Structures are given as structure tokens and as C-alpha cells.
Coordinates of N, CA, C and O in Angstrom, one line a residue:
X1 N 86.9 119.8 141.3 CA 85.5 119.6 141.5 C 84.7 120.8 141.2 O 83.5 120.9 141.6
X2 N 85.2 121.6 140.5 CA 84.4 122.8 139.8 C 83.4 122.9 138.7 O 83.9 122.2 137.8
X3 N 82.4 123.3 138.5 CA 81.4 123.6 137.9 C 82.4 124.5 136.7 O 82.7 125.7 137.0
X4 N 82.9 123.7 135.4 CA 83.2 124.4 134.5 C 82.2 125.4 133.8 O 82.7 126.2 133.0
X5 N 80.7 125.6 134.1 CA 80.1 126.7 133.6 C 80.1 127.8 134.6 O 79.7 128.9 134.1
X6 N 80.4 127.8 135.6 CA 81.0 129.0 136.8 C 82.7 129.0 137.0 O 83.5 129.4 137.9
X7 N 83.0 128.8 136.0 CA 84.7 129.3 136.3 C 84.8 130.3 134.8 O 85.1 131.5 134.8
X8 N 84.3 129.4 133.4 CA 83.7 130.4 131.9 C 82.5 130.0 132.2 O 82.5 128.8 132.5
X9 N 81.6 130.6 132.2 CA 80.2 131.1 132.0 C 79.8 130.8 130.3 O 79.1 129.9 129.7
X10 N 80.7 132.1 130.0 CA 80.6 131.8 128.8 C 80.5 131.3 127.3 O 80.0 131.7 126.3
X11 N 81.5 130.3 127.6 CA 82.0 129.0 126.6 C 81.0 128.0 126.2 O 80.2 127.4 127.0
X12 N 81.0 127.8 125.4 CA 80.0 126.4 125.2 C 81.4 125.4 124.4 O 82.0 125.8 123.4
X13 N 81.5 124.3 124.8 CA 82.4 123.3 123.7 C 81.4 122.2 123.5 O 80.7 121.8 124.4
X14 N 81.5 121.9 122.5 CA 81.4 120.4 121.6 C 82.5 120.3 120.5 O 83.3 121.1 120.1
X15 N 81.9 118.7 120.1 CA 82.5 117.9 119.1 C 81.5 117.6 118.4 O 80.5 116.9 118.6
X16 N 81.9 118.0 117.3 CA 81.3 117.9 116.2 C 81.2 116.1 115.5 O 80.3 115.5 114.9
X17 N 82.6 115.7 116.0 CA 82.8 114.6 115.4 C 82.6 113.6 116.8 O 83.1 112.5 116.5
X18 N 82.0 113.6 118.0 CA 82.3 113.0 118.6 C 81.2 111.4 118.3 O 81.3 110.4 119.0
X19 N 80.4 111.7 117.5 CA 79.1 110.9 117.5 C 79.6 109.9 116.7 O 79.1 108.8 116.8
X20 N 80.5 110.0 115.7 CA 81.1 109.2 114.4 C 82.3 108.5 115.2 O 82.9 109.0 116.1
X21 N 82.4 107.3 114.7 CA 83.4 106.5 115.3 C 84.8 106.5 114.1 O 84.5 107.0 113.0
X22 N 85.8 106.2 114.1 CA 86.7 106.5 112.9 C 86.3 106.3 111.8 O 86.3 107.0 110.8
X23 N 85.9 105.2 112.0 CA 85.4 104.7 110.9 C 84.3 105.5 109.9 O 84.5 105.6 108.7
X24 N 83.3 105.9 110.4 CA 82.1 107.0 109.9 C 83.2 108.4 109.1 O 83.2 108.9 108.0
X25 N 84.3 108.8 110.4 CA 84.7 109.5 109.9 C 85.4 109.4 108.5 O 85.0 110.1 107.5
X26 N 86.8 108.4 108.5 CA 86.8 108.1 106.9 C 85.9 108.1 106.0 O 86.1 108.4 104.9
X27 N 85.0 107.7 106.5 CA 83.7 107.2 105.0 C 83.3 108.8 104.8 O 83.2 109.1 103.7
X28 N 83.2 110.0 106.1 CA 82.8 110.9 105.1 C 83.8 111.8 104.3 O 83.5 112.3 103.3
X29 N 85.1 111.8 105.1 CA 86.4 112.2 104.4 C 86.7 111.9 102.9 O 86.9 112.7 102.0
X30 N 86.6 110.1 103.0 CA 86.9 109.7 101.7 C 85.8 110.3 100.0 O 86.0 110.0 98.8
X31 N 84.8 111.1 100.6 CA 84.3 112.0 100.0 C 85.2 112.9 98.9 O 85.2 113.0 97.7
X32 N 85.7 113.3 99.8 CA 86.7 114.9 99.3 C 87.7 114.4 98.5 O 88.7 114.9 99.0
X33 N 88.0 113.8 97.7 CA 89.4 113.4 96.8 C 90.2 114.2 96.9 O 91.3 113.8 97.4
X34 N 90.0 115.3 96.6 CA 90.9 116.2 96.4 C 92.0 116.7 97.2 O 93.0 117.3 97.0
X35 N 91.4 116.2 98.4 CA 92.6 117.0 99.8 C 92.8 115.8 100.1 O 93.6 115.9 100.9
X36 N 92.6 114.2 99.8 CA 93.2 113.5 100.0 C 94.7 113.4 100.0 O 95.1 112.8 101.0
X37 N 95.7 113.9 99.3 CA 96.6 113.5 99.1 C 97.6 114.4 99.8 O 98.8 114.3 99.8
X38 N 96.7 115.3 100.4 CA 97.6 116.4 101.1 C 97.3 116.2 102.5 O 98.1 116.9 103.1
X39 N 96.6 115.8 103.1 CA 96.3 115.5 104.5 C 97.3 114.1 105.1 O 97.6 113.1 104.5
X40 N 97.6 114.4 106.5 CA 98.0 112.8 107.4 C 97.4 112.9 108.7 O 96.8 113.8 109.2
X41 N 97.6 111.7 109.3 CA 97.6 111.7 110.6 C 98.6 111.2 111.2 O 98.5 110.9 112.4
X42 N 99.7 111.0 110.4 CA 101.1 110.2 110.6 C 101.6 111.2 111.9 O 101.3 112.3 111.8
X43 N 102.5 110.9 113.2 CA 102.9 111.8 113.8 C 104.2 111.9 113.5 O 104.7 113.1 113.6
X44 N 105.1 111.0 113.1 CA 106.5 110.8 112.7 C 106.9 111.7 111.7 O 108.1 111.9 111.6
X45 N 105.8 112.7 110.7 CA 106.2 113.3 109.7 C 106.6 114.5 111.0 O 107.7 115.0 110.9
X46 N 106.0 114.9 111.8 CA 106.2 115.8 112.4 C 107.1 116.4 113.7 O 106.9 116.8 114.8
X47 N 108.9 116.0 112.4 CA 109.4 115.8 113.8 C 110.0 117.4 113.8 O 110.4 117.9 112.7
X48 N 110.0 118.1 115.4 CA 110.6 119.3 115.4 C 111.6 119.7 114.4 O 111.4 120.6 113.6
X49 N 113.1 118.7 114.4 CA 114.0 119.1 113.6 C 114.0 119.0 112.1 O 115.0 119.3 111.4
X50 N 113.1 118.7 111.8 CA 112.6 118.6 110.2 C 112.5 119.7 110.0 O 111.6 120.1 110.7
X51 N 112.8 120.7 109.4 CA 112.9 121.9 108.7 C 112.9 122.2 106.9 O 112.9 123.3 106.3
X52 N 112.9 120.8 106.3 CA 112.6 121.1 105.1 C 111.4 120.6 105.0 O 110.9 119.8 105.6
X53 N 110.9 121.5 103.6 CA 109.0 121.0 103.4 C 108.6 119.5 103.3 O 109.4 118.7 102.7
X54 N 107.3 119.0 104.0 CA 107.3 117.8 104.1 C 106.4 117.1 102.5 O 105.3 117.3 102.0
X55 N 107.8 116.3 102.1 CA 107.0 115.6 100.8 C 106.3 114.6 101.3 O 105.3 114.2 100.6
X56 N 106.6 114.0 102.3 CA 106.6 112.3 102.4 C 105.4 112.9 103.3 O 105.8 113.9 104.0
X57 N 103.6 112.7 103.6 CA 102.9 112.8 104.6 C 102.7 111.5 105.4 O 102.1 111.5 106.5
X58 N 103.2 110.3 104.7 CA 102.7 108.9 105.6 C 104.4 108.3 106.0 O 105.3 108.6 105.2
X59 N 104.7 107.7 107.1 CA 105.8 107.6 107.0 C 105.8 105.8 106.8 O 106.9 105.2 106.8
X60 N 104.5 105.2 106.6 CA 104.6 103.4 106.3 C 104.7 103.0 107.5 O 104.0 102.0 107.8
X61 N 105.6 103.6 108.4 CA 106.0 102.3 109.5 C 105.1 102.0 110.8 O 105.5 101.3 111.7
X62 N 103.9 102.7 110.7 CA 103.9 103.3 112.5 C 101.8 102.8 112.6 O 101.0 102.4 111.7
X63 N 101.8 103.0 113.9 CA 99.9 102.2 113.9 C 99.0 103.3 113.7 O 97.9 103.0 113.7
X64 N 99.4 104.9 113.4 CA 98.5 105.6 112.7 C 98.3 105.5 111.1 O 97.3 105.8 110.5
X65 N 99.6 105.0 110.6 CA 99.5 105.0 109.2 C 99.2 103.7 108.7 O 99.3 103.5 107.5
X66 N 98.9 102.8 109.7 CA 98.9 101.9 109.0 C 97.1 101.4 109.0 O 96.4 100.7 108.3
X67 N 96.7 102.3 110.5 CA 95.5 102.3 110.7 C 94.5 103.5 109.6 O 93.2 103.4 109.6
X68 N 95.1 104.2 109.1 CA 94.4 105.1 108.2 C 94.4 104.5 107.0 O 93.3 104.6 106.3
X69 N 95.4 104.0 106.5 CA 95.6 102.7 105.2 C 94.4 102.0 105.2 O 93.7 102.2 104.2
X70 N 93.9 100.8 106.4 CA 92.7 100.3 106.3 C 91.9 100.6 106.0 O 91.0 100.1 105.4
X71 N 92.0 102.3 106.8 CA 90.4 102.5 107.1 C 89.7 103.5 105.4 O 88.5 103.5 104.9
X72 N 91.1 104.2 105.0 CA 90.9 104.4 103.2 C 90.5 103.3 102.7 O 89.5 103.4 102.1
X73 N 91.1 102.2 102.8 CA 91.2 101.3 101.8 C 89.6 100.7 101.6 O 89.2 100.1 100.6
X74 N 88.9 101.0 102.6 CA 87.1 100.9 102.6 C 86.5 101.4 101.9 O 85.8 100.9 101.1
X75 N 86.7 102.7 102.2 CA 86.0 103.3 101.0 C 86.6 103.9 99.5 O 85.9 104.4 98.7
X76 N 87.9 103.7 99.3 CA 88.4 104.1 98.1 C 89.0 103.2 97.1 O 89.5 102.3 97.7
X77 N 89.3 103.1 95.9 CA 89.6 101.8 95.1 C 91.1 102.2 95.4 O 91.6 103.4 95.5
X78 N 91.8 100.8 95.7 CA 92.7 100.5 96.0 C 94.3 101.6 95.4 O 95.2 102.1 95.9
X79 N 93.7 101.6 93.9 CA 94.6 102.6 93.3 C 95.2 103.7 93.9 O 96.4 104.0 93.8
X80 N 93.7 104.8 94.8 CA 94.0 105.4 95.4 C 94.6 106.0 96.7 O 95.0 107.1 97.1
X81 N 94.4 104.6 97.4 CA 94.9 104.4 98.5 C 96.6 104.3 98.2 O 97.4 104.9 98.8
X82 N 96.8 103.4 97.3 CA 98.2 103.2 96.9 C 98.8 104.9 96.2 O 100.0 105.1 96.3
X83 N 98.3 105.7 95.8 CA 98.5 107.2 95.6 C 99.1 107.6 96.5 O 100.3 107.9 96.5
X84 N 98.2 107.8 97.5 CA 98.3 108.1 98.8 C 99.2 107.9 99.5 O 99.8 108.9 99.8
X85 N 99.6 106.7 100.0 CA 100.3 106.1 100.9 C 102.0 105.9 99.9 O 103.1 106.0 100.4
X86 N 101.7 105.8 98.6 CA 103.0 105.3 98.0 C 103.7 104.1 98.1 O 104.9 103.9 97.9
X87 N 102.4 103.0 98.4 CA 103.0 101.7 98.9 C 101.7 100.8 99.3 O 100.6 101.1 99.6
X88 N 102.3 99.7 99.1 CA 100.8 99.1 99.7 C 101.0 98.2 101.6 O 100.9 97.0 102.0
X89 N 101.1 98.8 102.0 CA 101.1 99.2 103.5 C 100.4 97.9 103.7 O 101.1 97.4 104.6
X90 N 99.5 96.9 103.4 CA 99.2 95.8 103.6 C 99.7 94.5 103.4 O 99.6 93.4 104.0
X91 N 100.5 95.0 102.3 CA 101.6 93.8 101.9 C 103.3 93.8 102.6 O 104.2 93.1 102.3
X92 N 103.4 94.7 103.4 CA 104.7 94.8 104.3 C 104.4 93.5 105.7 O 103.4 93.3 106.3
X93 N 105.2 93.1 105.8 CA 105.2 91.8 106.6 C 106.1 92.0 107.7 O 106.4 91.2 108.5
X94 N 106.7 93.3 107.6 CA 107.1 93.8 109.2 C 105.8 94.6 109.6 O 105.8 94.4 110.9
X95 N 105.0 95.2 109.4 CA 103.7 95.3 110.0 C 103.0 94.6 110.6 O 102.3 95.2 111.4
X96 N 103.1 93.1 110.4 CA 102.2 92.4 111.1 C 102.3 92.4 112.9 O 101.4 91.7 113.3
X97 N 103.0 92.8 113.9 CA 103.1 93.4 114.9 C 102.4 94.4 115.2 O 101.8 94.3 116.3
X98 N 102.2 95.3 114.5 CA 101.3 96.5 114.5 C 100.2 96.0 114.4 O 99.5 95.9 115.3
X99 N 99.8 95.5 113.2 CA 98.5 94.7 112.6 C 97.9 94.0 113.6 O 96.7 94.1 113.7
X100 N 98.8 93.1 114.5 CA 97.8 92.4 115.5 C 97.5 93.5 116.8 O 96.6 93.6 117.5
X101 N 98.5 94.2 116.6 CA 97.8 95.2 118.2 C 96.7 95.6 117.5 O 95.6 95.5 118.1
X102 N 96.8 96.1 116.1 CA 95.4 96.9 115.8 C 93.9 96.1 116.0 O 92.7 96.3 116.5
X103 N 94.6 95.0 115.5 CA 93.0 93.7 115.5 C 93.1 93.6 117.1 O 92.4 92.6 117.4
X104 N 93.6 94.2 118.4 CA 93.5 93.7 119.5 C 93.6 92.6 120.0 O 92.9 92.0 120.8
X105 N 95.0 92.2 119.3 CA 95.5 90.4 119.7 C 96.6 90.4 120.1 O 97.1 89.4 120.4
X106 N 97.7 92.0 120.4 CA 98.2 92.3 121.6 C 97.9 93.7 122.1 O 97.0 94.4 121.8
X107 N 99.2 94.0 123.3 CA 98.2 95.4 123.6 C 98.4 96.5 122.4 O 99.3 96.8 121.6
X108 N 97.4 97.0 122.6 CA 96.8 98.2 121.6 C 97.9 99.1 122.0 O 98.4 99.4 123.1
X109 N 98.1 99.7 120.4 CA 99.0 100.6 120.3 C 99.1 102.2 121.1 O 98.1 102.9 121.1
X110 N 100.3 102.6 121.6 CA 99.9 104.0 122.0 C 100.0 105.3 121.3 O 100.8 106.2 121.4
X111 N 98.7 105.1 120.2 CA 98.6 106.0 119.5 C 96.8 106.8 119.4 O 95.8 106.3 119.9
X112 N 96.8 107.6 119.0 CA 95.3 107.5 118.6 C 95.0 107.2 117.1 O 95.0 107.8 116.0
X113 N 94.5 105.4 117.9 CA 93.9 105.0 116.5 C 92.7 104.2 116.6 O 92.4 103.9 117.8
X114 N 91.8 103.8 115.7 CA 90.2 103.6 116.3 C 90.6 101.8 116.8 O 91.6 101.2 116.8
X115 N 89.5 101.6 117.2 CA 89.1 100.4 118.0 C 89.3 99.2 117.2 O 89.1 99.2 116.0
X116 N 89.7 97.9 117.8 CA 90.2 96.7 117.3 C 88.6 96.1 116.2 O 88.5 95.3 115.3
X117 N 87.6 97.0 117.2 CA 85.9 96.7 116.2 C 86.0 96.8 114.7 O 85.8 96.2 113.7
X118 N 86.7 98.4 115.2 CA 85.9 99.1 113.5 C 88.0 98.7 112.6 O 88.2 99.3 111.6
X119 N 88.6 98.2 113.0 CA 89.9 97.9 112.6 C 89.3 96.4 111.9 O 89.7 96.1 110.8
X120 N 88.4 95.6 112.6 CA 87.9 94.3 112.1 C 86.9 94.6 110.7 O 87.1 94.4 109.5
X121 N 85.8 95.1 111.7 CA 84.9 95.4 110.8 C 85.7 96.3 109.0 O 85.2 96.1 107.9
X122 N 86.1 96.7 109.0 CA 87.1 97.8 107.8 C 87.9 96.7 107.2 O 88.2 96.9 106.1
X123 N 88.6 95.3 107.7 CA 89.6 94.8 107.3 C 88.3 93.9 106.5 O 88.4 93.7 105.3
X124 N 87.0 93.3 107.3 CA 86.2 93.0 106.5 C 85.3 93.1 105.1 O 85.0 92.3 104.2
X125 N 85.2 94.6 105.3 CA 84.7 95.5 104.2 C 86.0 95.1 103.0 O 85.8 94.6 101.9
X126 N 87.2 95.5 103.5 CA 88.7 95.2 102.4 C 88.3 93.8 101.4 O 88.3 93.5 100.2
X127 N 88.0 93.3 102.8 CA 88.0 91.3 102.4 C 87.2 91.2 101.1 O 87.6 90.9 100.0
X128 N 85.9 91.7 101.6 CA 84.6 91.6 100.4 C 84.8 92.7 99.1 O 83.8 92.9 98.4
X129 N 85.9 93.4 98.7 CA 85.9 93.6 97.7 C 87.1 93.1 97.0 O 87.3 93.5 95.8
X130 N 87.7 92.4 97.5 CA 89.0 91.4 96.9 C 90.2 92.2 96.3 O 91.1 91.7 95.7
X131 N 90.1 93.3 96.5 CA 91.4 94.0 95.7 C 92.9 93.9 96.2 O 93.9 94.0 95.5
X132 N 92.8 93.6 97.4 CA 93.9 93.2 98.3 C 94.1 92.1 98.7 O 95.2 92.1 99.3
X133 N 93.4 91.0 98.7 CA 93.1 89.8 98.9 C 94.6 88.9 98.8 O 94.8 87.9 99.5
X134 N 95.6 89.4 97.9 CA 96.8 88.9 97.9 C 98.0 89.5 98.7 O 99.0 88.9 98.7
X135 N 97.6 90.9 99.5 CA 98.4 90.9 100.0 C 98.5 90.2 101.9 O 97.7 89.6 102.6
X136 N 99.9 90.7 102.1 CA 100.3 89.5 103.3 C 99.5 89.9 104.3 O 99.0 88.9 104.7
X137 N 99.0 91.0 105.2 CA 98.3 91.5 105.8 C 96.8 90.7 106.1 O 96.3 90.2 107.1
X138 N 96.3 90.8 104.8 CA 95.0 90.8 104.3 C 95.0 88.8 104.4 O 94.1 88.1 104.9
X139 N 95.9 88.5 103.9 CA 95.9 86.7 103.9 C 95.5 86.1 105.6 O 94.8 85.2 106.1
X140 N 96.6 87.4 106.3 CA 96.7 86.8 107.8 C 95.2 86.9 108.2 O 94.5 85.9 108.6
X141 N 94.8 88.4 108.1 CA 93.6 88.6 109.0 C 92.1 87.4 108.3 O 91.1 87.3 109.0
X142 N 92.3 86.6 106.7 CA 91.4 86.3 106.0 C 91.7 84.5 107.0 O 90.8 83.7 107.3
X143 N 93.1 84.2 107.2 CA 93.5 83.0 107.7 C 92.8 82.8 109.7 O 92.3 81.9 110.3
X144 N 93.3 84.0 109.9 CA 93.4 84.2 111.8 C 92.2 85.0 112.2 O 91.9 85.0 113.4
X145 N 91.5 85.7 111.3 CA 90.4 86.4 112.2 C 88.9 86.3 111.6 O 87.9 86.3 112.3
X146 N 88.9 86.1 110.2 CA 87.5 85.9 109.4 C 86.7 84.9 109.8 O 85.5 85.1 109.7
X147 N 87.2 83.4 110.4 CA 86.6 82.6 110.5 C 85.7 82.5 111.7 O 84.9 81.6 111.7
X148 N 85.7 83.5 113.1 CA 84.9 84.1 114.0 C 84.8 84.8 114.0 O 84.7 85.1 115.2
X149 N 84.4 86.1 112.8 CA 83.9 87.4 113.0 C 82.6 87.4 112.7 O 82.1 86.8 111.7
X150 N 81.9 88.0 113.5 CA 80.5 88.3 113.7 C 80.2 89.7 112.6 O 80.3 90.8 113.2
X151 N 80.0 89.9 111.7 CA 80.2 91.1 111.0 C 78.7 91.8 111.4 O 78.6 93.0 111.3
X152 N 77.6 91.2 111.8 CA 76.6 92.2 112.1 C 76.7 93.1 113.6 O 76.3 94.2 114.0
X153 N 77.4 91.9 114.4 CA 77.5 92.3 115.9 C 78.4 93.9 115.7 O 78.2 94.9 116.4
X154 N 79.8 93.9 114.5 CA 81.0 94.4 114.7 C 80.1 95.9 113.9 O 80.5 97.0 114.2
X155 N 79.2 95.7 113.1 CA 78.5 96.9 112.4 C 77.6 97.1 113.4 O 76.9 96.1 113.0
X156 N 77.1 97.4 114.1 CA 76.0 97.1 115.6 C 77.3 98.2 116.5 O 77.1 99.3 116.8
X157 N 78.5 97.6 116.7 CA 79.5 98.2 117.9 C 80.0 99.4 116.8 O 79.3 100.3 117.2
X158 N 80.5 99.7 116.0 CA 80.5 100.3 115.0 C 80.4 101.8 114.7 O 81.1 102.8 114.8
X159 N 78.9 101.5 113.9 CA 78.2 102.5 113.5 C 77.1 103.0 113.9 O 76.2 102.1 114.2
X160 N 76.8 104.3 114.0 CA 76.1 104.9 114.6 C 75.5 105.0 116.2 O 74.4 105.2 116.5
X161 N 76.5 104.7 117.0 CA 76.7 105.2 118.4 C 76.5 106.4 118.9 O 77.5 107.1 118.9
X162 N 75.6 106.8 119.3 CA 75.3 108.0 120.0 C 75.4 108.0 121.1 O 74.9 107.3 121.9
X163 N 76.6 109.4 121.3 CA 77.1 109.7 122.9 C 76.6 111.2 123.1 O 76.4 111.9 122.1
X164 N 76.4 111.5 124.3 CA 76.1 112.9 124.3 C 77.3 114.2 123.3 O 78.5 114.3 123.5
X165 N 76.9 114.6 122.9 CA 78.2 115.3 121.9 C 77.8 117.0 122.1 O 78.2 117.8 121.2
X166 N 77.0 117.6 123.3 CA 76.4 119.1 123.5 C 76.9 119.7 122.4 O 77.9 120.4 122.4
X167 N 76.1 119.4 121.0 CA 76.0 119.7 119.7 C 75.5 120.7 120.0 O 75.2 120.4 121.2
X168 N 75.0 122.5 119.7 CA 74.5 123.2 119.6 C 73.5 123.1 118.8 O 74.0 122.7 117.7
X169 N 72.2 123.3 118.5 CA 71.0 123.3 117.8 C 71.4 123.8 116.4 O 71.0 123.0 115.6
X170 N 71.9 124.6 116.0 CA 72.1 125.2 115.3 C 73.5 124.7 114.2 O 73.9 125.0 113.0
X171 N 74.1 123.8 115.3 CA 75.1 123.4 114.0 C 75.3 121.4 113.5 O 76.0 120.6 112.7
X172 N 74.0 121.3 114.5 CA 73.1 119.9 114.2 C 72.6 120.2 112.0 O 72.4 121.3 111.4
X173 N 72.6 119.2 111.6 CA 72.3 119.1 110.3 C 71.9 117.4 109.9 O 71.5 117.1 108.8

């Protein structure tokens, strides 16, 4: 029950990113091309006894990589996503387990990955540009979840949520 400004005084923390929901965050990532292909959020690539350099950064099987897949696949043409990943992570049909925890139709995965919202709303965005439209993933969520999605309510829950984030004045833009 301590007053964290009387134990450091001196510290100030924020999150820079705390105001963006995953989703915002990809959209401004998928900006940068270039470090795409070198970045993950996979944790499996990161296992202690791995001692040789990591080629592989996505490992396909798990609800970070399959949730970063989606959430590329919004903003970037498909090609690249498939660069990326080395696979089209949508069309694997042992995923669909993962897939429903992610849409929140069982329990959610224990991982950090964004909200069954912006996992709907993102599989939506996929929907309306048809590039994936054949794969098995994308058939389920167009069969089992499009026909009651609210897509204004899910862009409303979404985007642009403001939480206190003690931004500093100065690194506000």
C-alpha cells in the first residue's frame, strides 16, 4: 500500500503504446517493411537450449503466431505476410483450436495476444479484401462468425480507446 512516488521520487513510467490496442499497433508497424522480416513475437523461437542462430522467427504452431498472422495480414498484401511467416498460417486446419480460443469461442489462450474484438474485427478487414477467402481458417470464421458481427460496434471497442497512459508532455506527438 505504498505511494510508489515516495519509495522513487524520482522515476516517472509510461507506455507509450498503452493507448493503441494491438491492433493500431500492427497498422503502425506494418508501416516499416523493412524490419518486417526480422522481428517476432513467437515465444517458442526462444528456447534457452537453442544455441544456434535463429533462422526460423515464427514457429506456425502457437496463438502468438497465429495471432500476429491475422493481425499482418490487415494491413499488408498477402504475399507479404506469406514472406514472413513462410506459410499461410490460415490455411492449417490444426489451427482451428487456437483459432476459436482467439475468436473467444473457447478459453482464451495463455499467451499475450490481443482481444477476441480486434481478432474479429482484423479477420473482418481479411474478409473484405478476399485474398484469403479460400483458405480453411478464413471459410470457418466467414461460415461461424460473419453472419453476427457487428463490424461498427467491434471498430467502436477497437480503436482508439483512451486509457490514462502518464504520457509525458513532451513525448506526446
Amino acid at each position: 500500500h505504498h505511494n510508489p512516488k515516495k519509495l522513487i521520487p524520482n522515476v516517472n513510467y509510461f507506455s507509450l503504446l498503452r493507448n493503441f490496442s494491438e491492433y493500431e499497433i500492427t497498422e503502425k508497424l506494418s508501416n516499416y517493411s523493412k524490419y518486417l522480416p526480422y522481428f517476432t513475437s513467437c515465444n517458442r523461437n526462444f528456447k534457452i537450449f537453442n544455441q544456434k542462430p535463429m533462422t526460423k522467427f515464427w514457429c506456425g504452431e502457437c496463438p502468438k503466431c497465429l495471432f500476429s498472422f491475422i493481425m499482418l495480414s490487415v494491413f499488408l498484401p498477402r504475399i507479404k505476410v506469406l514472406e514472413i511467416f513462410g506459410e499461410d498460417l490460415l490455411n492449417k486446419y490444426k489451427l482451428l483450436p487456437i483459432f476459436r480460443e482467439l475468436l473467444g469461442l473457447d478459453i482464451k489462450p495463455f499467451e499475450c495476444v490481443g482481444t477476441p474484438e480486434e481478432v474479429k474485427l482484423g479477420l473482418f478487414k481479411i474478409y473484405q479484401k478476399k485474398e484469403f477467402n479460400n483458405s480453411i481458417l478464413i471459410s470457418y470464421f466467414i461460415n461461424e462468425i460473419l453472419p453476427n458481427l457487428d463490424e461498427k460496434e467491434l471498430e467502436k471497442n477497437v480503436l482508439n480507446k483512451k486509457v490514462e497512459n502518464l504520457i509525458p508532455e513532451e513525448f506526446k506527438t
